Amino acid sequence: MALRTLTKYALLGLGLLVAVSAVLSVVGMVLSAVWMALVGVAALVGLAVLGYVGYRVARWVLSDDESTAERIPDTGLDRSTAAEATEDPVDRLQQQYADGKLTEAEFERKLERAMDEREPDPIERELERERR
């Protein structure tokens, strides 16, 4: 009877060992597949970044025209044009005069017009309000 009980427990233990081994094998395969997918995505992202950096460096090195290197993406404007669009009209006139694009008479006439069109700054508005 003891041999029978011992055999029964041995077979039960062996069956349990096989079941645990099968479960662990399946879990290991799933984790391996997930890991391989993550490594693959990371490798593709790394290659994309390296490719983009290589493209930008090659474009910078091979560029012989300064205006193409100075282009602002998605606008079609170069940096000087974009800066002129956002800077103060008086500053722009001063720059044009300094570059020799305007004569002194043109500069003074355009400066007077720009000063007339210029909106007073908040401090000047506040001083004007206090004077009233």
XYZ file of N, CA and C in Angstrom:
396
model
N 0.813 -1.172 0.000
C 0.000 0.000 0.000
C 0.873 1.258 0.000
N 1.962 1.212 0.688
C 2.857 2.355 0.744
C 3.469 2.598 -0.621
N 3.732 1.556 -1.375
C 4.297 1.701 -2.710
C 3.290 2.358 -3.647
N 2.051 1.987 -3.470
C 0.984 2.556 -4.276
C 0.833 4.059 -3.984
N 0.864 4.461 -2.736
C 0.746 5.864 -2.335
C 1.965 6.638 -2.828
N 3.120 6.032 -2.681
C 4.344 6.680 -3.138
C 4.320 6.890 -4.648
N 3.835 5.921 -5.401
C 3.731 6.016 -6.859
C 2.741 7.107 -7.240
N 1.619 7.141 -6.503
C 0.586 8.147 -6.777
C 1.155 9.559 -6.569
N 1.852 9.787 -5.473
C 2.432 11.096 -5.197
C 3.562 11.421 -6.177
N 4.306 10.452 -6.601
C 5.381 10.671 -7.563
C 4.800 11.096 -8.910
N 3.740 10.425 -9.355
C 3.093 10.793 -10.615
C 2.438 12.174 -10.517
N 1.833 12.464 -9.357
C 1.230 13.784 -9.147
C 2.301 14.879 -9.187
N 3.420 14.650 -8.540
C 4.528 15.615 -8.551
C 5.098 15.794 -9.940
N 5.250 14.704 -10.663
C 5.765 14.764 -12.020
C 4.805 15.546 -12.935
N 3.519 15.300 -12.789
C 2.509 16.023 -13.576
C 2.525 17.516 -13.258
N 2.665 17.836 -11.980
C 2.728 19.230 -11.563
C 3.989 19.898 -12.126
N 5.090 19.182 -12.106
C 6.341 19.709 -12.648
C 6.223 19.977 -14.150
N 5.593 19.071 -14.873
C 5.394 19.247 -16.311
C 4.483 20.451 -16.573
N 3.408 20.619 -15.777
C 2.467 21.728 -15.961
C 3.161 23.071 -15.690
N 3.923 23.141 -14.604
C 4.633 24.382 -14.279
C 5.665 24.690 -15.357
N 6.350 23.674 -15.843
C 7.338 23.866 -16.893
C 6.689 24.385 -18.172
N 5.526 23.840 -18.529
C 4.825 24.286 -19.731
C 4.377 25.739 -19.584
N 3.835 26.100 -18.418
C 3.378 27.477 -18.186
C 4.560 28.440 -18.259
N 5.657 28.097 -17.609
C 6.839 28.957 -17.635
C 7.415 29.080 -19.042
N 7.362 28.028 -19.822
C 7.842 28.093 -21.210
C 6.990 29.050 -22.039
N 5.679 28.974 -21.883
C 4.784 29.867 -22.629
C 5.023 31.319 -22.209
N 5.124 31.565 -20.891
C 5.376 32.917 -20.399
C 6.723 33.419 -20.934
N 7.727 32.579 -20.933
C 9.042 32.957 -21.452
C 8.989 33.303 -22.925
N 8.250 32.531 -23.713
C 8.129 32.822 -25.145
C 7.402 34.144 -25.378
N 6.351 34.407 -24.606
C 5.617 35.666 -24.760
C 6.526 36.845 -24.401
N 7.240 36.743 -23.284
C 8.156 37.818 -22.887
C 9.266 38.019 -23.910
N 9.758 36.926 -24.481
C 10.791 37.032 -25.518
C 10.257 37.738 -26.758
N 9.042 37.426 -27.148
C 8.444 38.071 -28.317
C 8.247 39.569 -28.073
N 7.769 39.918 -26.878
C 7.582 41.333 -26.544
C 8.935 42.045 -26.543
N 9.935 41.419 -25.954
C 11.271 42.025 -25.898
C 11.833 42.235 -27.306
N 11.671 41.241 -28.177
C 12.170 41.371 -29.546
C 11.457 42.500 -30.286
N 10.153 42.639 -30.050
C 9.410 43.723 -30.695
C 9.922 45.083 -30.207
N 10.143 45.219 -28.905
C 10.647 46.484 -28.359
C 12.039 46.809 -28.892
N 12.903 45.812 -28.961
C 14.249 46.029 -29.485
C 14.183 46.418 -30.962
N 13.305 45.795 -31.707
C 13.143 46.135 -33.123
C 12.670 47.565 -33.312
N 11.685 47.988 -32.531
C 11.190 49.366 -32.622
C 12.294 50.345 -32.232
N 13.017 50.038 -31.150
C 14.106 50.917 -30.714
C 15.184 51.016 -31.800
N 15.484 49.909 -32.455
C 16.486 49.928 -33.524
C 16.008 50.773 -34.705
N 14.731 50.664 -35.069
C 14.203 51.468 -36.163
C 14.217 52.960 -35.823
N 13.853 53.286 -34.596
C 13.884 54.691 -34.172
C 15.318 55.212 -34.196
N 16.250 54.410 -33.696
C 17.656 54.807 -33.712
C 18.173 55.029 -35.124
N 17.822 54.135 -36.034
C 18.237 54.297 -37.426
C 17.610 55.532 -38.059
N 16.344 55.797 -37.735
C 15.680 56.991 -38.276
C 16.367 58.256 -37.777
N 16.701 58.298 -36.496
C 17.381 59.475 -35.940
C 18.751 59.650 -36.583
N 19.512 58.570 -36.694
C 20.822 58.652 -37.332
C 20.716 59.084 -38.792
N 19.713 58.572 -39.491
C 19.507 58.968 -40.877
C 19.173 60.438 -41.004
N 18.309 60.943 -40.134
C 17.940 62.351 -40.167
C 19.138 63.239 -39.844
N 19.899 62.867 -38.822
C 21.085 63.644 -38.457
C 22.088 63.624 -39.608
N 22.277 62.463 -40.214
C 23.185 62.373 -41.359
C 22.723 63.228 -42.519
N 21.432 63.235 -42.771
C 20.877 64.066 -43.841
C 21.121 65.536 -43.562
N 20.849 65.976 -42.330
C 21.034 67.392 -41.984
C 22.507 67.799 -42.074
N 23.401 66.913 -41.595
C 24.832 67.224 -41.659
C 25.285 67.284 -43.111
N 24.863 66.320 -43.913
C 25.254 66.319 -45.328
C 24.712 67.549 -46.040
N 23.489 67.923 -45.736
C 22.906 69.112 -46.352
C 23.671 70.357 -45.941
N 24.071 70.428 -44.689
C 24.818 71.580 -44.189
C 26.207 71.637 -44.821
N 26.878 70.468 -44.900
C 28.237 70.424 -45.447
C 28.223 70.710 -46.948
N 27.275 70.146 -47.660
C 27.249 70.274 -49.112
C 26.598 71.557 -49.596
N 25.987 72.313 -48.696
C 25.312 73.541 -49.084
C 26.349 74.612 -49.384
N 26.278 75.173 -50.599
C 27.197 76.252 -50.945
C 26.470 77.585 -51.011
N 25.155 77.556 -50.941
C 24.359 78.779 -50.980
C 23.895 79.094 -49.568
N 24.309 80.259 -49.045
C 23.976 80.605 -47.670
C 22.484 80.789 -47.472
N 21.768 81.248 -48.503
C 20.337 81.497 -48.328
C 19.568 80.198 -48.132
N 20.012 79.086 -48.757
C 19.303 77.832 -48.537
C 19.571 77.305 -47.146
N 20.765 77.557 -46.602
C 21.056 77.118 -45.241
C 20.312 77.965 -44.231
N 19.955 79.182 -44.617
C 19.282 80.090 -43.696
C 17.765 80.024 -43.818
N 17.229 79.163 -44.654
C 15.786 79.091 -44.830
C 15.107 78.605 -43.564
N 13.941 79.186 -43.306
C 13.130 78.758 -42.175
C 12.129 77.750 -42.713
N 12.073 76.547 -42.125
C 11.176 75.514 -42.642
C 9.715 75.961 -42.618
N 8.946 75.499 -43.593
C 7.498 75.685 -43.687
C 7.068 77.128 -43.932
N 7.994 78.053 -44.196
C 7.583 79.428 -44.451
C 8.041 79.915 -45.811
N 9.141 79.376 -46.310
C 9.686 79.853 -47.562
C 10.431 81.173 -47.401
N 10.565 81.657 -46.185
C 11.274 82.908 -45.924
C 12.652 82.606 -45.388
N 13.595 83.475 -45.697
C 14.872 83.318 -45.029
C 14.847 84.136 -43.743
N 15.843 83.948 -42.901
C 15.830 84.536 -41.554
C 15.738 86.056 -41.581
N 16.417 86.697 -42.512
C 16.385 88.158 -42.545
C 14.992 88.664 -42.892
N 14.294 87.990 -43.821
C 12.938 88.401 -44.186
C 11.991 88.196 -43.017
N 12.110 87.063 -42.315
C 11.242 86.791 -41.171
C 11.515 87.772 -40.051
N 12.772 88.122 -39.848
C 13.104 89.072 -38.790
C 12.548 90.446 -39.129
N 12.613 90.849 -40.412
C 12.075 92.146 -40.802
C 10.574 92.199 -40.612
N 9.889 91.069 -40.814
C 8.437 91.050 -40.675
C 8.013 91.222 -39.220
N 8.854 90.847 -38.280
C 8.472 90.906 -36.882
C 9.087 92.074 -36.138
N 10.116 92.715 -36.683
C 10.780 93.774 -35.931
C 10.047 95.094 -36.097
N 10.410 96.037 -35.292
C 9.813 97.360 -35.268
C 10.089 98.086 -36.587
N 9.104 98.796 -37.151
C 9.326 99.512 -38.412
C 10.455 100.540 -38.318
N 10.596 101.189 -37.165
C 11.667 102.174 -36.998
C 13.020 101.476 -37.068
N 13.138 100.333 -36.419
C 14.393 99.574 -36.469
C 14.704 99.152 -37.906
N 13.661 98.747 -38.629
C 13.850 98.322 -40.011
C 14.324 99.503 -40.869
N 13.732 100.679 -40.652
C 14.157 101.865 -41.400
C 15.597 102.234 -41.081
N 15.956 102.151 -39.809
C 17.335 102.448 -39.424
C 18.305 101.493 -40.092
N 17.942 100.234 -40.162
C 18.800 99.242 -40.806
C 18.928 99.522 -42.297
N 17.804 99.876 -42.939
C 17.851 100.183 -44.368
C 18.726 101.416 -44.622
N 18.627 102.409 -43.760
C 19.444 103.613 -43.900
C 20.922 103.272 -43.700
N 21.209 102.432 -42.689
C 22.591 102.038 -42.420
C 23.161 101.221 -43.580
N 22.311 100.416 -44.236
C 22.768 99.613 -45.373
C 22.905 100.439 -46.651
N 22.449 101.694 -46.601
C 22.556 102.551 -47.785
C 21.411 102.384 -48.757
N 20.335 101.744 -48.348
C 19.191 101.543 -49.231
C 18.296 102.781 -49.281
N 18.424 103.654 -48.293
C 17.618 104.874 -48.235
C 18.536 106.086 -48.155
N 18.105 107.169 -48.817
C 18.835 108.423 -48.651
C 18.387 109.055 -47.341
N 19.078 110.120 -46.947
C 18.731 110.758 -45.680
C 17.321 111.350 -45.733
N 16.962 111.941 -46.868
C 15.625 112.532 -47.011
C 14.548 111.453 -46.959
N 14.776 110.325 -47.666
C 13.810 109.218 -47.636
C 13.678 108.663 -46.232
N 14.816 108.506 -45.573
C 14.810 107.985 -44.214
C 13.985 108.878 -43.290
N 14.219 110.200 -43.349
C 13.499 111.114 -42.467
C 12.007 111.125 -42.773
N 11.640 111.095 -44.071
C 10.229 111.083 -44.453
C 9.539 109.806 -43.967
N 10.171 108.661 -44.210
C 9.585 107.389 -43.782
C 9.580 107.250 -42.268
N 10.588 107.787 -41.616
C 10.645 107.741 -40.161
C 9.516 108.557 -39.545
N 9.262 109.735 -40.122
C 8.163 110.580 -39.637
C 6.823 109.857 -39.789
N 6.623 109.217 -40.951
C 5.387 108.475 -41.189
C 5.266 107.294 -40.224
N 6.365 106.590 -40.004
C 6.334 105.440 -39.086
C 6.056 105.887 -37.659
N 6.600 107.024 -37.261
C 6.371 107.520 -35.904
C 4.921 107.955 -35.729
N 4.323 108.520 -36.801
C 2.913 108.909 -36.729
C 2.012 107.687 -36.626
N 2.360 106.620 -37.334
C 1.551 105.394 -37.332
C 1.788 104.548 -36.092
N 2.897 104.775 -35.441
C 3.282 103.943 -34.295
C 2.293 104.127 -33.153
N 1.896 103.031 -32.577
C 0.985 103.048 -31.433
C 1.793 103.403 -30.189
N 1.292 104.315 -29.362
C 2.066 104.668 -28.171
C 2.204 103.470 -27.235
N 3.340 103.400 -26.583
C 3.543 102.279 -25.668
C 2.700 102.490 -24.416
N 2.514 101.465 -23.597
C 1.622 101.540 -22.431
C 2.015 102.639 -21.436
N 3.287 102.916 -21.283
C 3.716 103.958 -20.336
C 3.261 105.320 -20.843
N 3.441 105.577 -22.145
C 2.994 106.850 -22.703
C 1.485 107.003 -22.585
N 0.729 105.926 -22.822
C -0.726 105.982 -22.668
C -1.125 106.304 -21.235
N -0.441 105.680 -20.283
C -0.741 105.915 -18.868
C -0.418 107.356 -18.489
N 0.703 107.908 -18.949
C 1.046 109.303 -18.676
C 0.025 110.256 -19.275
N -0.421 109.947 -20.496
C -1.436 110.773 -21.154
C -2.748 110.729 -20.366
N -3.115 109.564 -19.862
C -4.341 109.414 -19.076
C -4.242 110.213 -17.776
N -3.078 110.222 -17.139
C -2.903 110.960 -15.891
C -2.944 112.470 -16.120
N -2.496 112.928 -17.282
C -2.501 114.362 -17.579
C -3.916 114.889 -17.729
N -4.824 114.054 -18.159
C -6.209 114.480 -18.377
C -6.908 114.580 -17.108
